[in-house]
Amino acid sequence: MLMLKAKVYVTLKNGVLDPQGAAVCSALHALSHNDVTEVRIGRYIELLLDDASLSEEDATARVKAMCDALLANTVIEEYRIELEEVEVPCAAQ
Amino acid sequence: MLMLKAKVYVTLKNGVLDPQGAAVCSALHALSHNDVTEVRIGRYIELLLDDASLSEEDATARVKAMCDALLANTVIEEYRIELEEVEVPCAAQ
């Protein structure tokens, strides 16, 4: 069965401090990976939409509404959306 | 100044239950986004490496070592690495 998969990349806006990334960076240095100068950590979200007939614009608009409402804190985060069609075995649906 | 940026996508292996994704899915349904059938949540990590002279193989091998040691729990997670060269203003380095 054909479905739409939306891939959402949520990252901190430039200039926003990333304490999680800083902690990982110092941990990598402690593991002697000293060539790492900066680490930024975000979220990678995959959404499966069961309406494959949606146009790309409609699907993007829908996922954008989900991001603005729930998936991203748009005060300090920004997001990028990618869409792709995927074949999903019927049992999994 | 030219630097290497590694983008790491850490996701749960297929078949591993994603409680975080399930919670987000039901929250989206509560916001009347009922066309979402599944949500999978992973980490998106950007690493800045200050050795732009590294070959692609060496850089990938290094980032792979970082993933195996720290960035991913390889028992239940898998990861994908992408590399790109970026121009970074000297002051930021």
XYZ file of N, CA and C in Angstrom, chain A residues 24 27-33, chain B residues 8 10 43 45 47 60-75 77 79 81:
96
model
N 28.125 16.685 24.812
C 28.579 15.593 23.942
C 29.965 15.921 23.385
N 32.481 15.199 25.945
C 32.607 13.740 26.119
C 33.438 13.146 24.975
N 33.230 13.659 23.759
C 34.030 13.171 22.625
C 35.512 13.527 22.827
N 35.756 14.722 23.367
C 37.159 15.086 23.641
C 37.745 14.136 24.681
N 36.957 13.772 25.660
C 37.451 12.846 26.695
C 37.765 11.480 26.084
N 37.107 11.174 24.964
C 37.378 9.900 24.260
C 38.441 10.118 23.188
N 39.181 11.237 23.311
C 40.310 11.607 22.434
C 39.888 11.888 20.993
N 38.642 12.283 20.788
C 38.230 12.771 19.465
C 38.363 14.292 19.481
N 24.801 13.215 11.356
C 24.538 11.850 11.802
C 23.045 11.716 12.119
N 20.486 9.264 13.815
C 20.394 8.079 14.680
C 18.923 7.701 14.792
N 17.538 10.992 16.566
C 18.399 12.172 16.822
C 19.088 12.571 15.530
N 22.341 14.799 14.571
C 23.522 15.382 15.212
C 24.436 15.979 14.146
N 28.194 17.480 13.552
C 29.537 17.556 14.141
C 30.416 18.393 13.220
N 34.732 9.504 7.630
C 33.597 8.605 7.919
C 33.985 7.603 8.993
N 35.214 7.091 8.890
C 35.668 6.107 9.882
C 35.728 6.745 11.273
N 36.192 7.983 11.301
C 36.283 8.673 12.620
C 34.906 8.881 13.215
N 33.982 9.369 12.367
C 32.631 9.650 12.888
C 31.951 8.343 13.279
N 32.223 7.288 12.506
C 31.671 5.973 12.842
C 32.157 5.542 14.235
N 33.433 5.787 14.511
C 33.982 5.423 15.832
C 33.291 6.227 16.930
N 33.013 7.513 16.654
C 32.309 8.336 17.633
C 30.892 7.801 17.864
N 30.237 7.374 16.789
C 28.878 6.841 16.916
C 28.886 5.557 17.742
N 29.819 4.672 17.412
C 29.867 3.387 18.129
C 30.215 3.588 19.606
N 31.042 4.613 19.882
C 31.493 4.808 21.270
C 30.492 5.606 22.099
N 29.799 6.563 21.456
C 29.023 7.491 22.282
C 27.654 7.887 21.715
N 27.615 8.207 20.423
C 26.436 8.902 19.886
C 25.228 7.985 19.678
N 25.463 6.681 19.511
C 24.325 5.778 19.263
C 24.432 4.555 20.161
N 23.276 4.078 20.591
C 23.241 2.811 21.330
C 23.016 1.716 20.292
N 24.104 1.126 19.837
C 24.025 0.250 18.656
C 23.249 -1.043 18.925
N 22.838 -1.279 20.183
C 22.000 -2.456 20.452
C 20.609 -2.236 19.856
N 19.783 0.946 18.215
C 19.759 2.049 17.250
C 20.704 1.774 16.086
N 22.597 4.074 12.623
C 22.879 5.470 12.274
C 23.338 5.575 10.825
N 25.533 8.365 8.202
C 26.452 9.513 8.259
C 26.497 10.195 6.894
